[in-house]
CSV table of C-alpha atoms in Angstrom, one decimal:
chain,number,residue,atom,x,y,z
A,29,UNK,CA,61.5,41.9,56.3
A,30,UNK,CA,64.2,40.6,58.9
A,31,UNK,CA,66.9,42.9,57.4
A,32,UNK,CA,64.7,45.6,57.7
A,33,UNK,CA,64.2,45.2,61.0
A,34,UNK,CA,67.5,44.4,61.6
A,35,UNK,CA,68.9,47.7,60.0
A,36,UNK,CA,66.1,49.6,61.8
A,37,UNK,CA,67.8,48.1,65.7
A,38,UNK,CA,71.1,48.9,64.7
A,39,UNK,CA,69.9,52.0,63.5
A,40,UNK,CA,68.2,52.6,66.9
A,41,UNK,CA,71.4,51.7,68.8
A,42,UNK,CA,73.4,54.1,67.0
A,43,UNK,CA,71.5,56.7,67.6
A,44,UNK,CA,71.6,56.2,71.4
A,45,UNK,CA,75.0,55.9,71.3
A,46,UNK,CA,75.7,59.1,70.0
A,47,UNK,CA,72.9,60.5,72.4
A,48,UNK,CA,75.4,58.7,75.5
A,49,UNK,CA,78.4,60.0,74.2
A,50,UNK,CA,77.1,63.6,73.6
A,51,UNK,CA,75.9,63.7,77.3
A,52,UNK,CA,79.1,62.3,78.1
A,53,UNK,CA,81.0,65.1,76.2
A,54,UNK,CA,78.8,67.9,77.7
A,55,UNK,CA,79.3,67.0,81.2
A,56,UNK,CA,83.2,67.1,80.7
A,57,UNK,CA,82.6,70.6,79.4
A,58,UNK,CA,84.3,72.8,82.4
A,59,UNK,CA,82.1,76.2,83.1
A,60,UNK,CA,83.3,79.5,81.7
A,61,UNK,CA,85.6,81.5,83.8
A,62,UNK,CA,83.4,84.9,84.1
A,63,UNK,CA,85.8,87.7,84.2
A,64,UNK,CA,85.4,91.2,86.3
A,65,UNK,CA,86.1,93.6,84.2
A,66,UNK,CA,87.9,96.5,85.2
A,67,UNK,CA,86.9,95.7,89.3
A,68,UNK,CA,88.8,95.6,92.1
A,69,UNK,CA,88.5,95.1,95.9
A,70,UNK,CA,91.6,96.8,98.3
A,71,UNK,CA,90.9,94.9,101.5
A,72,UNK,CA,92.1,96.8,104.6
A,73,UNK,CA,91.7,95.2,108.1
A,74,UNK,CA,92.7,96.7,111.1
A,75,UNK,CA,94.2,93.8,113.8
A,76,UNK,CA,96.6,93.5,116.1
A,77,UNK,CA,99.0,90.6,118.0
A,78,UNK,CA,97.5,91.7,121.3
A,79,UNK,CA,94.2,91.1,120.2
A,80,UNK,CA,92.4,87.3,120.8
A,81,UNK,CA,90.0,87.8,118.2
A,82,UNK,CA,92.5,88.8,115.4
A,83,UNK,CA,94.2,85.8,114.7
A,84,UNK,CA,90.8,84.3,113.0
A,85,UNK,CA,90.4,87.4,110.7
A,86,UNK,CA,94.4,87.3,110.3
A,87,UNK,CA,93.9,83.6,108.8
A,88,UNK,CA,90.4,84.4,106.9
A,89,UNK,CA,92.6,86.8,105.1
A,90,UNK,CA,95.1,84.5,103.9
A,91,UNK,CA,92.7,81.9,103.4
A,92,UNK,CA,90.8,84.6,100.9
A,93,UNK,CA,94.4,86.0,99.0
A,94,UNK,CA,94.7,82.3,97.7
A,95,UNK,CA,91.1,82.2,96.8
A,96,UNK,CA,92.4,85.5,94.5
A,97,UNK,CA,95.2,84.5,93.0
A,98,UNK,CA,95.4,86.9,89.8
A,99,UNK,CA,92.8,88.6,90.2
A,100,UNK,CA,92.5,92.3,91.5
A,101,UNK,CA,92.4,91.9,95.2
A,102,UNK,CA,94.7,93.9,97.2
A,103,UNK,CA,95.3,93.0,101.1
A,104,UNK,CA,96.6,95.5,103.6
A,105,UNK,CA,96.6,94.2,106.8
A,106,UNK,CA,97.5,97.1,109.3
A,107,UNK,CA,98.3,96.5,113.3
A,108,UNK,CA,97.5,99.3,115.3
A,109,UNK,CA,99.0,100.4,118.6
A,110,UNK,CA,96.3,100.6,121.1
A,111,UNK,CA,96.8,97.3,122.0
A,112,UNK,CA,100.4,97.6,123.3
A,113,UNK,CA,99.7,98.8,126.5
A,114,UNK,CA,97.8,95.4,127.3
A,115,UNK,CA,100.8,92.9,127.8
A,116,UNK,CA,102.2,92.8,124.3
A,117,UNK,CA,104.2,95.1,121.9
A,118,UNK,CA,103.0,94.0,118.5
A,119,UNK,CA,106.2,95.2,116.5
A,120,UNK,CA,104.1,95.8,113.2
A,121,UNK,CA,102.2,97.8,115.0
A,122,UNK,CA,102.1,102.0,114.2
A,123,UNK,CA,100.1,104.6,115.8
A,124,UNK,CA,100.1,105.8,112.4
A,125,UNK,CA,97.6,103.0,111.4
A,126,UNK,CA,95.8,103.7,114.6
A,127,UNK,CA,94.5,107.3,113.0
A,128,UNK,CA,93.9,105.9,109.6
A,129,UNK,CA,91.5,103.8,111.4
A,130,UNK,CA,90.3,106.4,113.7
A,131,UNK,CA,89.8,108.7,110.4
A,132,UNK,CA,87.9,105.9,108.5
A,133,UNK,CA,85.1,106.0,111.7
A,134,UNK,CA,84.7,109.8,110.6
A,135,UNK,CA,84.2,108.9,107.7
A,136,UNK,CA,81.9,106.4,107.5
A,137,UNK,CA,80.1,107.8,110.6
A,138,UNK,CA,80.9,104.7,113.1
A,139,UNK,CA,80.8,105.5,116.7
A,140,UNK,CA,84.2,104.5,117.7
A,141,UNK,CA,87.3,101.7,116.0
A,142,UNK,CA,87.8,98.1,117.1
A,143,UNK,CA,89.8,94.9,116.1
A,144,UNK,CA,89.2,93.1,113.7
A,145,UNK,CA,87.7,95.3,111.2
A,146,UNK,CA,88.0,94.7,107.6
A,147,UNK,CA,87.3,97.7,105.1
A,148,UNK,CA,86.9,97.3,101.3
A,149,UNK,CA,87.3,100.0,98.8
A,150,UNK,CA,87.3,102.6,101.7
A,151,UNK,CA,83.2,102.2,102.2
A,152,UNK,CA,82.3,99.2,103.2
A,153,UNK,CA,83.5,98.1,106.9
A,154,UNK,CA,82.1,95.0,109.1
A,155,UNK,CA,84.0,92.4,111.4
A,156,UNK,CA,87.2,91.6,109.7
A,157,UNK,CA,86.3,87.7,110.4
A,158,UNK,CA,83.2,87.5,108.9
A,159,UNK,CA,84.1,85.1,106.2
A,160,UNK,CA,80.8,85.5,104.2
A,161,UNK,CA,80.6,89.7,104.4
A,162,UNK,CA,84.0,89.7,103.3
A,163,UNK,CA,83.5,87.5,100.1
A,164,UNK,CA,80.6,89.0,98.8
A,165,UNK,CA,82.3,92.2,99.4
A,166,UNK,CA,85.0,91.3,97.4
A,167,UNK,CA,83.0,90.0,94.7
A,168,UNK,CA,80.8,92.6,94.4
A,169,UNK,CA,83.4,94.8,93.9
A,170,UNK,CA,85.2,93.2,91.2
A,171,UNK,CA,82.0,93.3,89.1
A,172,UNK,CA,81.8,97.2,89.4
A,173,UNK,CA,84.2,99.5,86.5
A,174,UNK,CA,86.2,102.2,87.6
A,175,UNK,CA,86.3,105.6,85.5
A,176,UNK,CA,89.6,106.1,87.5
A,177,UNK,CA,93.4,104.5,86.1
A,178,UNK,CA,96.3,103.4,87.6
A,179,UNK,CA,100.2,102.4,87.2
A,180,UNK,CA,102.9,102.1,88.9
A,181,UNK,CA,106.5,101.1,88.4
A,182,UNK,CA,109.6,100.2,90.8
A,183,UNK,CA,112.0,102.5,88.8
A,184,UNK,CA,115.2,101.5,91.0
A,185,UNK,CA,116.1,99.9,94.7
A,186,UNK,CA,118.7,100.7,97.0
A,187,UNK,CA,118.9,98.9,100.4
A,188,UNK,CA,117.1,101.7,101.8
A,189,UNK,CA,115.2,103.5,99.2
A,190,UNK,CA,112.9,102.5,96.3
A,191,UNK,CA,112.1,105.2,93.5
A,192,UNK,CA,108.3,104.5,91.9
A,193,UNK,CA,106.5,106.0,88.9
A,194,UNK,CA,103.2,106.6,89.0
A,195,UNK,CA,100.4,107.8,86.8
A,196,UNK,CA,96.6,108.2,87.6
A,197,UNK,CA,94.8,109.4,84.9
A,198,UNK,CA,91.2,110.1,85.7
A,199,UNK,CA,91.5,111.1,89.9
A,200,UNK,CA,89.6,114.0,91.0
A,201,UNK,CA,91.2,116.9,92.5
A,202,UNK,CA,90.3,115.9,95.8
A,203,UNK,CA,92.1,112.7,96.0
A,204,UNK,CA,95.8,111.3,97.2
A,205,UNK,CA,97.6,108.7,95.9
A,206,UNK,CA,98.7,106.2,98.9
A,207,UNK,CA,101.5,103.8,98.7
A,208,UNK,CA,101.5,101.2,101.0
A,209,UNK,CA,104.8,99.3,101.7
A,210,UNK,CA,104.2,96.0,102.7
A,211,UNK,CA,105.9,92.6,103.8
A,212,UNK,CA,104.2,89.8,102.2
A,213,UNK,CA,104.3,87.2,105.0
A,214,UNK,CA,106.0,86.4,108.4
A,215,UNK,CA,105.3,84.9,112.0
A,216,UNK,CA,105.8,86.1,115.4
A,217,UNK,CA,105.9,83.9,118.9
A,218,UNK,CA,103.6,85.8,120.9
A,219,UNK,CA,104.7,86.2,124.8
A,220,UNK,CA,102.8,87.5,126.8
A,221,UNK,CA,98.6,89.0,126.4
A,222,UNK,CA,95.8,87.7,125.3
A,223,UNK,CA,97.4,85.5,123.1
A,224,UNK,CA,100.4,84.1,125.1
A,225,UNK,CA,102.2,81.0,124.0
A,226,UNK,CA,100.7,81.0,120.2
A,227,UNK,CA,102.4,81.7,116.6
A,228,UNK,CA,100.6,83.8,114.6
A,229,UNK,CA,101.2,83.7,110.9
A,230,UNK,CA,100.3,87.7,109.1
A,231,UNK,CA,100.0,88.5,105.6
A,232,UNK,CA,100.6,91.6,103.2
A,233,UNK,CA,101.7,93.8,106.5
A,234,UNK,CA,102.1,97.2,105.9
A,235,UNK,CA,105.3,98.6,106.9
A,236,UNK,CA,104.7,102.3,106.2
A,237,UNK,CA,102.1,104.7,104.5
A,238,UNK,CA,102.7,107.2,101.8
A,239,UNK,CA,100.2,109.9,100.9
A,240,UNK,CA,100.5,111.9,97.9
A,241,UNK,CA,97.7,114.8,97.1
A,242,UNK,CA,96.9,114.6,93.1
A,243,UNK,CA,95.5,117.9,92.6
A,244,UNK,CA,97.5,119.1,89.7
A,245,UNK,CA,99.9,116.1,89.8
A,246,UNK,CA,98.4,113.0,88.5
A,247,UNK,CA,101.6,111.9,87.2
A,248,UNK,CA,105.4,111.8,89.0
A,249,UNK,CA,107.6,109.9,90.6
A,250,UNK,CA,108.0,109.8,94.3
A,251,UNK,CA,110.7,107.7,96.6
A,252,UNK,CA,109.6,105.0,99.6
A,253,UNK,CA,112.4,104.4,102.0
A,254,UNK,CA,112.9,100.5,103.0
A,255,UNK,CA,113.1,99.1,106.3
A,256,UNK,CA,116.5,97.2,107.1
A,257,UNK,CA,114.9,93.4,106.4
A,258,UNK,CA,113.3,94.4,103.1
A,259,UNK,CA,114.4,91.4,100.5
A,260,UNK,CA,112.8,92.1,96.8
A,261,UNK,CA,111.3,88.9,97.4
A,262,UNK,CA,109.8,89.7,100.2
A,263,UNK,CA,108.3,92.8,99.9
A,264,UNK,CA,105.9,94.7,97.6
A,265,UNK,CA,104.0,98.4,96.9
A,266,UNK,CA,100.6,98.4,96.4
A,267,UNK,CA,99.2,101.9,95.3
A,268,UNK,CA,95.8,103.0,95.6
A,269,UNK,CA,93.8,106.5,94.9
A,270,UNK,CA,90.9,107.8,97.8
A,271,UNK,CA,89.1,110.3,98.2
A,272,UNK,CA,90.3,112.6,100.8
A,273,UNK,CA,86.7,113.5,101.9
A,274,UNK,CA,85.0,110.0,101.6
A,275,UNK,CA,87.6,107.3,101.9
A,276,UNK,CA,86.0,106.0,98.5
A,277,UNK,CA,89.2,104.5,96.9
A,278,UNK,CA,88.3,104.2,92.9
A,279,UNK,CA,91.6,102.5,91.7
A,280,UNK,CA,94.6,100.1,92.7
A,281,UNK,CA,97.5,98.3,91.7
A,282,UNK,CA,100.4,96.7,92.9
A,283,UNK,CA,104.1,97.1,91.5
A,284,UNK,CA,107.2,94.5,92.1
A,285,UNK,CA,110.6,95.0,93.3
A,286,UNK,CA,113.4,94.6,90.7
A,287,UNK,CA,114.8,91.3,91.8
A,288,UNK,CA,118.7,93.5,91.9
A,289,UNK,CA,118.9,95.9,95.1
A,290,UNK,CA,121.8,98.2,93.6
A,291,UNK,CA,124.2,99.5,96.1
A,292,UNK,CA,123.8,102.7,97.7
A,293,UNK,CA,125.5,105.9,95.8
């Protein structure tokens, strides 16, 4: 009778041992990594050196590229010019970028531009430091599957031109492929304006846009000419394909500099 007893506490104890370790086990488990599909998010903002309310935005944006790493996330952080004439000369700064913005208000139907404004996929807009909007923006995005694809190649690079291939099967007539030229990081000592005496750090600036209509030409090549500090390192396209009536962009990609620069011909 005592060995039965006996066998039936050992038993017992085993059996809660494997129960511990099993619970042990599970909570070591990590989580599944849930994957987006064929989503994306191109995140525009609109800032400027001049402007005392950029720099948060500026910083949200780099804060949210290493919170991306890998995924399909592309920033474009354009400074406009309007600024300039109020005590500082941003030098990224293009009035080119200016009417992109001012041509995203028409299309969306806003009343007017300001800084920062952050713009995803071409249809959503709200302040570009609005840490929450901007994340659930991006993830939303990445859940949602384009019928739209892209690729693009860095065929050669000279010191002052870069020959791409693209091809964009799937974009409607009424669309252009833009290629945006962009320096992946830098800082500037800030002078004078609103934000005298500080050093701001900017991400993914564009240097230059490209548009080119897709009509009957969905495939080609097309040439990008780089500024005089472009390092292969440095520097990077990123492509995307929008409506020209909507701003509704339904693709992206980026494309890498070969790490040679040839010499010019």
């Amino acid at each position: 009778m005592k060995d039965i007893k006996a066998y039936a506490v050992i038993l017992c104890l085993a059996i809660m041992a494997l129960v511990s370790a099993a619970f042990i086990n599970k909570s070591r488990v990590k989580p599944a990594i849930v994957t987006s599909g064929q989503g994306f998010a191109v995140v525009e903002l609109f800032t400027s050196e001049g402007c005392s309310s950029c720099p948060p935005a500026d910083e949200l944006l780099a804060r949210v590229q290493k919170e991306n790493i890998g995924k399909p996330v592309y920033i474009l952080a354009y400074h406009v010019d309007y600024w300039n004439r109020l005590g500082w000369k941003d030098i990224f700064s293009s009035a080119d970028f200016s009417k992109r913005q001012s041509t995203y208000a028409k299309w969306l139907k806003l009343g007017g531009v300001y800084t920062p404004q952050a713009i995803v996929n071409g249809q959503t807009e709200f302040v570009g430091s609005a840490q929450g909007t901007l994340r659930n923006a991006i993830r939303t995005n990445l859940t949602k599957a384009s019928k739209t694809q892209i690729s693009l190649t860095v065929l050669t690079a000279t010191k002052d031109k870069a020959t791409l291939k693209y091809n964009t099967d799937g974009a409607a007539d009424n669309t252009v492929l833009v290629l945006a030229l962009v320096q992946k990081n830098t800082t500037s000592v800030i002078k004078s304006g609103e934000n005298s005496g500080r050093t701001l750090s900017h991400i993914q600036i564009v240097n230059k846009l490209q548009n080119i209509p897709l009509g009957n030409n969905k495939t080609g090549e097309a040439s990008i000419a780089l500024p005089h500090n472009f390092s292969a390192q440095g520097w990077e396209v990123i492509g995307f394909v929008q409506n020209t009536q909507t701003g509704d962009i339904s693709a992206a990609t980026r494309a890498a500099f070969p790490q040679t620069v040839t010499a010019n011909n």
